[in-house]
Coordinates of C-alpha atoms in Angstrom, one line a residue:
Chain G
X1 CA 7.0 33.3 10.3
X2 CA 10.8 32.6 9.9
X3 CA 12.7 34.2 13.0
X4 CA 16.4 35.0 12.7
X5 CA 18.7 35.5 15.6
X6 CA 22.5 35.7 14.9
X7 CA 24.4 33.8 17.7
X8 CA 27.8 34.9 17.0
X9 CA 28.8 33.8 13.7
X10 CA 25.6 31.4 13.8
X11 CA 22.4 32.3 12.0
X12 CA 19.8 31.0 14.2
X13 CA 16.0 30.3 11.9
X14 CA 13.5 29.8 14.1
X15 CA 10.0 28.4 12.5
X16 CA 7.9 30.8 14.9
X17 CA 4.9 29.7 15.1
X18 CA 5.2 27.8 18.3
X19 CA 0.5 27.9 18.8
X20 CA 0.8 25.7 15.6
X21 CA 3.4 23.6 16.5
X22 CA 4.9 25.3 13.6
X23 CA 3.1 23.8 11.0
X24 CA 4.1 24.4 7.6
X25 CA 2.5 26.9 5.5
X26 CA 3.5 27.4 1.8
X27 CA 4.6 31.6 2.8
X28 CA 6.6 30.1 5.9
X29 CA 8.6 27.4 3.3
X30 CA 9.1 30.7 0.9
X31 CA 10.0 32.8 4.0
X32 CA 12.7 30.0 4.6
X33 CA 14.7 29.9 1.1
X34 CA 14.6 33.7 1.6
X35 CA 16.0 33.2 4.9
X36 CA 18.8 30.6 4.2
X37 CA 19.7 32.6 1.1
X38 CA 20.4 35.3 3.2
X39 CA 22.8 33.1 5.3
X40 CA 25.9 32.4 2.9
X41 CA 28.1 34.8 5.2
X42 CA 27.2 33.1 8.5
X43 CA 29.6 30.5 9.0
X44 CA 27.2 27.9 10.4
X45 CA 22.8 27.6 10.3
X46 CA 20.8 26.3 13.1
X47 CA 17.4 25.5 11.6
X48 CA 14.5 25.1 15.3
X49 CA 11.5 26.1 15.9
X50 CA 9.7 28.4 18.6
X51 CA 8.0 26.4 21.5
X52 CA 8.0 22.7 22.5
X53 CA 8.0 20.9 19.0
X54 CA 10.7 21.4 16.0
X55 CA 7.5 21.1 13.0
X56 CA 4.3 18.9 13.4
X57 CA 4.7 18.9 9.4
X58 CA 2.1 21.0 7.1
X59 CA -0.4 23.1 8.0
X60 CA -3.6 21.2 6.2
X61 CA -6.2 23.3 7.4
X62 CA -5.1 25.4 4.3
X63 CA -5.7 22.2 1.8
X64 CA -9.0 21.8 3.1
X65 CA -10.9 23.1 0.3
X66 CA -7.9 23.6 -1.9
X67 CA -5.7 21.0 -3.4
X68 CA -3.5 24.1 -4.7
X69 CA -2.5 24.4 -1.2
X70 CA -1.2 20.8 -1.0
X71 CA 0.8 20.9 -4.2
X72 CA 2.2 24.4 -3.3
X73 CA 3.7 23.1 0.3
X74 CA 5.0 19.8 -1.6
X75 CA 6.7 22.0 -4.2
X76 CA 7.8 24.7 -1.7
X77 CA 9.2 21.8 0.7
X78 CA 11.4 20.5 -2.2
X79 CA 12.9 24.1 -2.4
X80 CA 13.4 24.5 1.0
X81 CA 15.0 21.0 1.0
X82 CA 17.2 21.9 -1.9
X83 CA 18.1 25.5 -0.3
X84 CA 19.4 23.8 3.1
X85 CA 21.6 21.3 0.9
X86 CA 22.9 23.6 -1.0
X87 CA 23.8 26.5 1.1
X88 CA 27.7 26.6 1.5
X89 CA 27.8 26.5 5.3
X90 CA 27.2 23.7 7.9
X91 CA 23.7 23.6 9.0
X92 CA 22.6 21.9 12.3
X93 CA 18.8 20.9 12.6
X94 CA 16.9 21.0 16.4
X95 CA 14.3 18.6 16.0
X96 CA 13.0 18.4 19.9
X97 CA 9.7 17.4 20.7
X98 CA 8.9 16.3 17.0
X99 CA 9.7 16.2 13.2
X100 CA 6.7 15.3 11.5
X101 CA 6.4 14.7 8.0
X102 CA 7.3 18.2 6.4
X103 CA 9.3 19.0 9.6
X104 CA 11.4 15.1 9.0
X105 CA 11.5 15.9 5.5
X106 CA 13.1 19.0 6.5
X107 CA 16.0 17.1 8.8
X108 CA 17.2 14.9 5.9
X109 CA 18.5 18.3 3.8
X110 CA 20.6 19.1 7.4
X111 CA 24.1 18.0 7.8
X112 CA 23.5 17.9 11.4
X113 CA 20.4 16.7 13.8
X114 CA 20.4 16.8 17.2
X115 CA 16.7 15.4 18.8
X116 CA 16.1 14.1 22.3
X117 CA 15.5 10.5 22.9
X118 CA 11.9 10.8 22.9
X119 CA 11.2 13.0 19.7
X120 CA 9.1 11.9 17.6
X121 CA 10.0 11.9 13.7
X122 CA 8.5 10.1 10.7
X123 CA 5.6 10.3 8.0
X124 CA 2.7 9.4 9.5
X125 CA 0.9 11.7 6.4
X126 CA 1.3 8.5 4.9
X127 CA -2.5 8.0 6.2
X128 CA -3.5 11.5 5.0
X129 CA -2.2 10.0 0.9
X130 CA 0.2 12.0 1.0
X131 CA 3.5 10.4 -0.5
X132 CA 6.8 11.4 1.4
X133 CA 8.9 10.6 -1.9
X134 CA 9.3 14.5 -2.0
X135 CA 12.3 14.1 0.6
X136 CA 13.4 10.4 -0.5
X137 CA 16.6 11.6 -2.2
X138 CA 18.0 13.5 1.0
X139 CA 16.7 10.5 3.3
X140 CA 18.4 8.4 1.7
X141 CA 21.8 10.3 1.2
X142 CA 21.6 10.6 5.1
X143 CA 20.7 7.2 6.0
X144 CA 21.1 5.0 2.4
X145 CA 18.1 3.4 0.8
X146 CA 16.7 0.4 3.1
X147 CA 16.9 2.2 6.2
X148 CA 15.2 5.2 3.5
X149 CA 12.5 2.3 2.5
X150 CA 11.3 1.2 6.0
X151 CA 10.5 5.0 7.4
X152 CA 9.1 6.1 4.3
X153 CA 6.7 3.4 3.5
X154 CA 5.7 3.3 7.3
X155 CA 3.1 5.6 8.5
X156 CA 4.2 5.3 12.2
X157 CA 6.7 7.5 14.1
X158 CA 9.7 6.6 15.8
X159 CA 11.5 7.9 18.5
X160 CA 14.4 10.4 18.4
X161 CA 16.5 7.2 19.9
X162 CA 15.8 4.9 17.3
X163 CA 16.6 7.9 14.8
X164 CA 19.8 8.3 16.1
X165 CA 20.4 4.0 16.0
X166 CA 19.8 4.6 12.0
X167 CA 21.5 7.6 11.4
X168 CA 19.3 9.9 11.0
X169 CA 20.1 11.6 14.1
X170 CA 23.5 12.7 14.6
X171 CA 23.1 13.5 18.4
X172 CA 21.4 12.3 21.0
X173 CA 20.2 14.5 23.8
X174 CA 17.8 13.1 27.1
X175 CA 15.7 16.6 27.0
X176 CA 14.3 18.8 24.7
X177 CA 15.3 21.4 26.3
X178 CA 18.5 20.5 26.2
X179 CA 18.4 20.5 21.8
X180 CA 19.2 23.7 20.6
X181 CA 21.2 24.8 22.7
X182 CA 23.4 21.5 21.6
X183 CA 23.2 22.9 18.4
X184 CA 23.8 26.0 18.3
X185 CA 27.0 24.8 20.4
X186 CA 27.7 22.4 18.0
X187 CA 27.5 24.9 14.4
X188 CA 29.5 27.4 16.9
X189 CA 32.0 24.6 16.6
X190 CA 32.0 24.3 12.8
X191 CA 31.9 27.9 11.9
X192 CA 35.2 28.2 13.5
X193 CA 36.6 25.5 10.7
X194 CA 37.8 27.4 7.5
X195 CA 35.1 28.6 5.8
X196 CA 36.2 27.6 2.3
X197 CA 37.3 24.0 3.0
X198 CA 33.9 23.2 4.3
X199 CA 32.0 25.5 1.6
X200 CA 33.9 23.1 -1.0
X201 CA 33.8 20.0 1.2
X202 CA 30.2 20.4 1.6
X203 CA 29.2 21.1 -2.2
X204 CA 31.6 18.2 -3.2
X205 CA 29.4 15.5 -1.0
X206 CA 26.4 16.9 -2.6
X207 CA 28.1 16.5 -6.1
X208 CA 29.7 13.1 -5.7
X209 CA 26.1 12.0 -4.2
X210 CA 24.7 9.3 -6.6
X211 CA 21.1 9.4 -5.3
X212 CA 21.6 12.9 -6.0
X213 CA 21.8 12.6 -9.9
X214 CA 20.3 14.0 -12.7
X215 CA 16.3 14.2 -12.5
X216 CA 16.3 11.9 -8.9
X217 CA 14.6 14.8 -7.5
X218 CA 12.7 16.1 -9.9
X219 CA 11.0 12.3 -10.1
X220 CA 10.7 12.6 -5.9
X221 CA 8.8 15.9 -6.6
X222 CA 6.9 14.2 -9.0
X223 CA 6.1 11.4 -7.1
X224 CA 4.5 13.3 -4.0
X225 CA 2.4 15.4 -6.4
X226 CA 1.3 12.6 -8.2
X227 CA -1.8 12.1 -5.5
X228 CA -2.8 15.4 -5.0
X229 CA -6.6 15.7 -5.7
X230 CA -7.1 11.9 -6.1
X231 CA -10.0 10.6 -4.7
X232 CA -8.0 8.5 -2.1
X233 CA -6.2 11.9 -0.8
X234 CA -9.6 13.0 -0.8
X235 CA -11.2 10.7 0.8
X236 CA -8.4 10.1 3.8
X237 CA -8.4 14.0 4.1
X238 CA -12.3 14.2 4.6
X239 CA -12.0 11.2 6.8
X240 CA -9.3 13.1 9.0
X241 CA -11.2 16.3 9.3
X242 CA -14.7 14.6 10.1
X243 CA -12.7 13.4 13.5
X244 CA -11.3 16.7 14.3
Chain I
X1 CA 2.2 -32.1 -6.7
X2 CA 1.7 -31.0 -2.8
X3 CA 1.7 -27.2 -2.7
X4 CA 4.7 -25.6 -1.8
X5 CA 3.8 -22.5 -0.6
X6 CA 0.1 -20.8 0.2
X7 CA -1.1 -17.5 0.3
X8 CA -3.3 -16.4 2.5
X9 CA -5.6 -12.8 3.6
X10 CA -7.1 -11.0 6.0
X11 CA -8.3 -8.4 5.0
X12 CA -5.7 -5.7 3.0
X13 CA -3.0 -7.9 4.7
X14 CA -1.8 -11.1 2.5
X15 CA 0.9 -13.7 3.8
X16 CA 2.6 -16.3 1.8
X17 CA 4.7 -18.7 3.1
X18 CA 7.3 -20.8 2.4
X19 CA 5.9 -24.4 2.9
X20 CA 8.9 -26.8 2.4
X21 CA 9.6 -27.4 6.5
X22 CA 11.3 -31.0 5.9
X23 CA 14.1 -29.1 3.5
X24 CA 13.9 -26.2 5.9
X25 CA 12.1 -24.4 2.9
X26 CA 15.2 -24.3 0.8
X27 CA 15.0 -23.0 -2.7
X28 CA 14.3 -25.7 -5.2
X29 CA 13.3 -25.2 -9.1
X30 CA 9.8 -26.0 -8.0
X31 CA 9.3 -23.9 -4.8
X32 CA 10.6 -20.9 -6.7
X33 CA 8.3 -22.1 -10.0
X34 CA 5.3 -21.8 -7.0
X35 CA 7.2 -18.1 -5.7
X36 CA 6.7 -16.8 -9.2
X37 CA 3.4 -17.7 -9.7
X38 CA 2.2 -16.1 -6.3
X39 CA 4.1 -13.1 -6.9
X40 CA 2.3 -12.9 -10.5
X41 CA -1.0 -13.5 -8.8
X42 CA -0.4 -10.9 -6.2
X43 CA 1.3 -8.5 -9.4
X44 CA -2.2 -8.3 -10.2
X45 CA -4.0 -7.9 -7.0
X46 CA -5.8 -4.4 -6.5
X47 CA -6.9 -4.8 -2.7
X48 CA -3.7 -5.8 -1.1
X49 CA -1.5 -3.4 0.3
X50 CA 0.4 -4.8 2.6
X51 CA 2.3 -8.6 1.7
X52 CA 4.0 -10.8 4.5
X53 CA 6.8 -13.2 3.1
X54 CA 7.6 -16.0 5.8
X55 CA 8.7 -19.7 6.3
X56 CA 6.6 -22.6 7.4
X57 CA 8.4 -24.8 10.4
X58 CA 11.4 -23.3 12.0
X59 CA 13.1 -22.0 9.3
X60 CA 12.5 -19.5 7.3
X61 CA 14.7 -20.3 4.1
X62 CA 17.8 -22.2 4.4
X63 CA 19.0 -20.6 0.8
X64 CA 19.3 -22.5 -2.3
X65 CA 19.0 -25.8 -2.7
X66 CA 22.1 -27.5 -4.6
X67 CA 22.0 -30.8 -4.2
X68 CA 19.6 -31.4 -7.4
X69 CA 21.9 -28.9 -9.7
X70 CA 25.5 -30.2 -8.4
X71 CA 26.2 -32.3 -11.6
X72 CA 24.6 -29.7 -13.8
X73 CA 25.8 -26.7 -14.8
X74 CA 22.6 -25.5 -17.2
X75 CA 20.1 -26.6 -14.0
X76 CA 22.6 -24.4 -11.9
X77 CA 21.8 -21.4 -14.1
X78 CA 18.3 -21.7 -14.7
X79 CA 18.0 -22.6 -10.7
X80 CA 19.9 -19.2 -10.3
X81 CA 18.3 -17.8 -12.8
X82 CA 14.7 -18.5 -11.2
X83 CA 16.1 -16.3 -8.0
X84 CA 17.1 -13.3 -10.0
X85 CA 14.0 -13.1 -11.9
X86 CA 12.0 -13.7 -8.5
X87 CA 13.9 -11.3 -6.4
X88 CA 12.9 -8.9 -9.5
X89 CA 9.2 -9.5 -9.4
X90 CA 9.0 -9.9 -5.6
X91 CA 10.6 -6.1 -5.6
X92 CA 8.3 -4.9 -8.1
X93 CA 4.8 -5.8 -6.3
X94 CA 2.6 -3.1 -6.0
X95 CA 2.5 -3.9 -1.9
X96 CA 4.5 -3.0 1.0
X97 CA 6.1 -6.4 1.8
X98 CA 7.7 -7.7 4.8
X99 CA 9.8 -10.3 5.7
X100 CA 8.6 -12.1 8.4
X101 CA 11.9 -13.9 9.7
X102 CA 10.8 -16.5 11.6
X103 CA 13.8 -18.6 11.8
X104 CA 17.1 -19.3 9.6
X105 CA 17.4 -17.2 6.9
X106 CA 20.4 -18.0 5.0
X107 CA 22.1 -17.5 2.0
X108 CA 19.3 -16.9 -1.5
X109 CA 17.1 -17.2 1.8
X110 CA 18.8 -14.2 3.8
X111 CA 18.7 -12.5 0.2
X112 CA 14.8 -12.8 -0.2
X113 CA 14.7 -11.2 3.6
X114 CA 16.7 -7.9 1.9
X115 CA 14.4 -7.4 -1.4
X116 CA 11.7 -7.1 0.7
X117 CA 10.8 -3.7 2.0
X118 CA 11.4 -4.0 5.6
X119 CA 12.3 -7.3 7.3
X120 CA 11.4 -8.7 11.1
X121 CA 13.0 -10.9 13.3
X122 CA 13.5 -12.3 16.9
X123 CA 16.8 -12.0 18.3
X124 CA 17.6 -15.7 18.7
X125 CA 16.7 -16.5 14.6
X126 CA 20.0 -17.1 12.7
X127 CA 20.6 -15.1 9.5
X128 CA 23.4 -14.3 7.1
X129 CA 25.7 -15.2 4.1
X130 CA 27.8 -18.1 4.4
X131 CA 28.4 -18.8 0.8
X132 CA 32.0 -18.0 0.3
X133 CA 32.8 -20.6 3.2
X134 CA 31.2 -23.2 1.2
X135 CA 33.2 -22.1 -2.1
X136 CA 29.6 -20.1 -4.0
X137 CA 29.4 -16.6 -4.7
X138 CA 26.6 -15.0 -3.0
X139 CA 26.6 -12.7 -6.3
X140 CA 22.2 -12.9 -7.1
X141 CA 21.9 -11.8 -3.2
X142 CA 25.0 -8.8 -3.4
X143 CA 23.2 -6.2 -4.7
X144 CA 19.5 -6.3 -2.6
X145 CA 22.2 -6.8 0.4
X146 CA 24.1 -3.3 -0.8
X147 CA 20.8 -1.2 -1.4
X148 CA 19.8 -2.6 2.0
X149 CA 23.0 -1.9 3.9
X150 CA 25.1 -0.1 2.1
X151 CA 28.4 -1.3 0.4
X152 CA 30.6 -1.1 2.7
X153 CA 28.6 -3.4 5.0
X154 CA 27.4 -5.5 2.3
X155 CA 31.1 -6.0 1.7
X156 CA 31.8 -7.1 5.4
X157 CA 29.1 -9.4 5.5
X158 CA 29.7 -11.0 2.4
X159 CA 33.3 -11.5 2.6
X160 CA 33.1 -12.6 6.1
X161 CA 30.7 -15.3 5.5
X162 CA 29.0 -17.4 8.3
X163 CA 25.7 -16.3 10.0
X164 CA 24.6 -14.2 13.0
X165 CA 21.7 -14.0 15.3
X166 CA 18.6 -11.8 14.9
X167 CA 20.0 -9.4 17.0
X168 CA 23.2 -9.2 15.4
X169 CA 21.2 -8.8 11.7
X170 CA 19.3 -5.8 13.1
X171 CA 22.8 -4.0 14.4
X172 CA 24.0 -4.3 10.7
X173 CA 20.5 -3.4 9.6
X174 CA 19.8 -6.5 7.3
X175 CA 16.4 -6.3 9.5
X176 CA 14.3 -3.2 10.3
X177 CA 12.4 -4.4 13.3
X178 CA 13.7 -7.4 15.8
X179 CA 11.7 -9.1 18.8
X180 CA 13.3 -10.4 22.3
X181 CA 12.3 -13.8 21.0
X182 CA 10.8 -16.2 19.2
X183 CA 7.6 -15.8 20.9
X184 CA 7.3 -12.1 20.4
X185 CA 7.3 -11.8 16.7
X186 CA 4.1 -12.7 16.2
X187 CA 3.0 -9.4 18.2
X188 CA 5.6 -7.3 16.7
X189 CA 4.7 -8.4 13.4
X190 CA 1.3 -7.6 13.5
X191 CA 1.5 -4.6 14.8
X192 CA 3.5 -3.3 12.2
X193 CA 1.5 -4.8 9.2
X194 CA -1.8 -3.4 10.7
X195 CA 0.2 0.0 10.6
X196 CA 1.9 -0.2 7.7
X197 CA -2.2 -0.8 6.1
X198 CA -3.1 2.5 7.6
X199 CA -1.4 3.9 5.0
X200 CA -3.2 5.9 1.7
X201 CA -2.6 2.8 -1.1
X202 CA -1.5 5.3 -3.9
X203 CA 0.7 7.2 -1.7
X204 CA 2.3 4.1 -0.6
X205 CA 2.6 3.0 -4.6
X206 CA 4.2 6.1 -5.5
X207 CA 6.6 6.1 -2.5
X208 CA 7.5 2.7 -3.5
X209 CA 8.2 2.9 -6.9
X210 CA 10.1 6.4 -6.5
X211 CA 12.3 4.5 -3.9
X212 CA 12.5 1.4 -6.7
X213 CA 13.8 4.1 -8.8
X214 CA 16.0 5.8 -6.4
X215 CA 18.0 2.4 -6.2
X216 CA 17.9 1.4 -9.0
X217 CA 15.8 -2.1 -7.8
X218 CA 14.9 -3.0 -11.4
X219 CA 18.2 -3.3 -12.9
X220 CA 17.5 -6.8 -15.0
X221 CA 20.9 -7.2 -16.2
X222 CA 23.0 -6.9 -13.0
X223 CA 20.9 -9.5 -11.3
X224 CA 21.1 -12.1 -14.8
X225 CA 25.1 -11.4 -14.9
X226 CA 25.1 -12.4 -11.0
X227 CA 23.1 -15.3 -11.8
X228 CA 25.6 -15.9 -14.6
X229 CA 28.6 -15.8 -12.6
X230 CA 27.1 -17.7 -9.5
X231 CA 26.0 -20.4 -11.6
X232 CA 29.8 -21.2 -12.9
X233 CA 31.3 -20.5 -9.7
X234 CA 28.9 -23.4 -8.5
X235 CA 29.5 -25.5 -11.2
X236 CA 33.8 -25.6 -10.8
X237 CA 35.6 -28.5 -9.7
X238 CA 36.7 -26.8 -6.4
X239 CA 32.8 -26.0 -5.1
X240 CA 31.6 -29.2 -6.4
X241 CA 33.7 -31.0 -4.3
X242 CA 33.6 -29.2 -1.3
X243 CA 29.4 -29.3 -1.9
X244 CA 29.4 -32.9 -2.3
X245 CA 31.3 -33.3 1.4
X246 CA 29.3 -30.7 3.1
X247 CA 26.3 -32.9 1.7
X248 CA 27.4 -36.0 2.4
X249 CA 28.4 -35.0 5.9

């Protein structure tokens, strides 16, 4: 579910599961802790994804009888998110074609994103009652907190453009095409910087981080869980699948 | 007493505006006596989701109004005190709310614009802090302007004083979303509120309050110690007098 392809000193994870737009599922999530534990002697990560779109977000056909489902991708996002901040090496996030939901969630644990100006990032699963919060901690390391508040309490999508004008996209690329290539250039680049001054330079951001502090989150976690099985997730979900 | 604000629906979508146009809906003891009982109102409200702050006339808010307090330093705290406790409440509504900037925002004004969750504008509307140029401390408004900017911007903006346009606001991210012009607000605003009500209500809740949380929005005593140390900043000799010329003028 998780490919790996070593690029010189660059592990290369591939979500591969390009006929999904690599949707999320709660195996694929497990697959990629595994996968990023396994990277702490690569000197850089490249997190992409097989095919034309970075993540379209979770897989809900699983939840659709099963709010198990639901709260096991929420709490196996928030490891994945704390497995990408926490690994001691640079990692560089190609989020061409689109980062939805999950897949944006995703970006904001990356030190790096390159997207193309036309990739479309955000939490539109805001309609589905599903709470973002899960990822507000890292969103809001990335990008602070009011630029955090107005993408996660809107249930649209911006472009990778406007992504980049608020920080959450470090660079900017015309073409999808064109994204992972950039970043596999670009963790090339930083896994030839001394390995232990960014190992320590990295940990210490993440330790002098006061969004990051004690319990923040746990309470994000918390927070995106809270609505699982309610009747409004329920209803919104029923709604969603009666269109499709 | 003539209403000062009204509040308005349509559907999940509620709007309350600032309705003082002849004092460019500057904050006096009795509009922000009207604020708080809106906000309370809407505090309670089940089938709102989304709330649209905006101004009446061409302004938006022109900030706080002094004149009445200039002579006294106990109205200057409880008028300061008023905007703490509403910035507080107005953060702390169950709603997504928006600040609809529809024209000068300035000063307490410019401050309401940042508690709110995400803030529009047209580029031509003029916005910012000018309080150190007339001798206050902007110190109520500091701390929505550093969760919504960050400090080291909120410490540019602040210290710098003066006001920029709509366009310049959204470059330093004191607005979210900003129109061509004046004209095209209306259509940007609506859009968004219409998508921002797509959203699943209790979702939305607990996003907002874990964000509340994340910044640490309801911290009562930072806001009361600003409104503390605003108050006698206002109330010294040296502001007094250079209020009292700027008024006069």
């Amino acid at each position: 579910m998780i490919s790996f392809e070593p690029v010189g000193e660059v592990a290369v994870l591939r979500f591969d599961r390009a006929a999904k737009k690599n949707a999320l599922t709660p195996a694929m999530l497990r697959d990629l802790v595994v996968r990023i534990a396994g990277c702490n002697s690569a000197r850089a990560v490249v997190l992409s994804g097989a095919g034309d779109v970075f993540c379209a977000g979770f897989d809900l056909t699983l939840a659709k009888d099963d709010d198990g489902a639901l709260a096991a991708l929420i709490t196996e996002l928030a490891a994945a998110i704390g497995a990408l901040r926490d690994v001691p090496v640079p990692v560089v996030a190609s989020a061409h074609g689109a980062a939805i939901a999950g897949g944006c969630a995703l970006l904001c644990a990356c030190d790096f994103v390159v997207a193309d100006q036309a990739s479309r990032i955000g939490y539109p699963a805001l309609r589905l009652g599903i709470s973002p919060a899960v990822s507000a901690p890292s969103l809001a390391s990335v990008i602070g907190c009011g630029p955090a508040r107005r993408l996660q309490l809107d249930p649209g999508v911006i472009s990778g453009a406007e992504a980049a004008r608020i920080g959450l996209v470090s660079d900017l690329m015309n073409t999808p095409a064109e994204c992972e290539p950039r970043a596999i250039d670009l963790a090339t680049a930083l896994g030839r910087k001394p390995a232990a001054a960014m190992a320590h330079t990295k940990r210490w951001l993440n330790r002098i981080n006061p969004l990051m502090e004690s319990g923040a989150c746990e309470a994000a976690l918390r927070a995106s869980l809270e609505g699982v099985g309610g009747t409004e997730q329920r209803r919104l979900l029923a709604e969603a699948w009666s269109r499709t | 007493m003539t209403e000062l604000t009204t509040l308005t629906r349509a559907g999940p979508i509620a709007t309350l505006t600032l309705k003082r146009p002849e004092a460019r809906n500057a904050l006096s003891v009795d509009l922000l006596n009207d604020l708080h009982a809106r906000v309370a109102s809407l505090a309670a409200s089940r089938d709102v989701s989304v709330l649209v702050l905006t101004g009446e006339g061409r302004a938006f808010c022109a900030g706080m109004d002094l004149k009445a307090v200039l002579d006294d330093a106990d109205a200057a705290l409880s008028l300061l005190t008023s905007l703490a406790d509403l910035t507080l409440a107005l953060r702390a509504l169950p709603m997504v709310t928006v600040a609809r900037v529809n024209g000068a925002a300035i000063g307490g004004g410019c401050g309401l614009a940042c508690v709110c969750d995400i803030a529009v504008t047209h580029a031509d509307s003029r916005m910012g802090f000018p309080e150190v140029d007339l001798g206050v401390c902007p110190a109520v408004v500091a701390p929505w302007l550093v969760k919504k900017v960050g400090a080291g911007r909120a410490r540019r903006v602040l210290l710098s004083g003066g006001l920029m346009t709509g366009a310049e606001a959204h470059a330093v991210g004191i607005v979210d979303h900003v129109a061509p012009d004046a004209a095209g607000l209306d259509t940007l605003c609506s859009a968004l509120t219409a998508r921002l009500a797509t959203g699943g209500h209790v979702a939305m809740l607990a996003t907002k309050e874990l964000l509340n949380r994340l910044d640490h929005s309801m911290d009562a005593a930072v806001l009361q110690a600003g409104a503390e140390l605003s108050a006698a900043i206002v109330s010294s000799e040296e502001t007094r007098a250079i209020l009292r010329a700027r008024l006069k003028a």
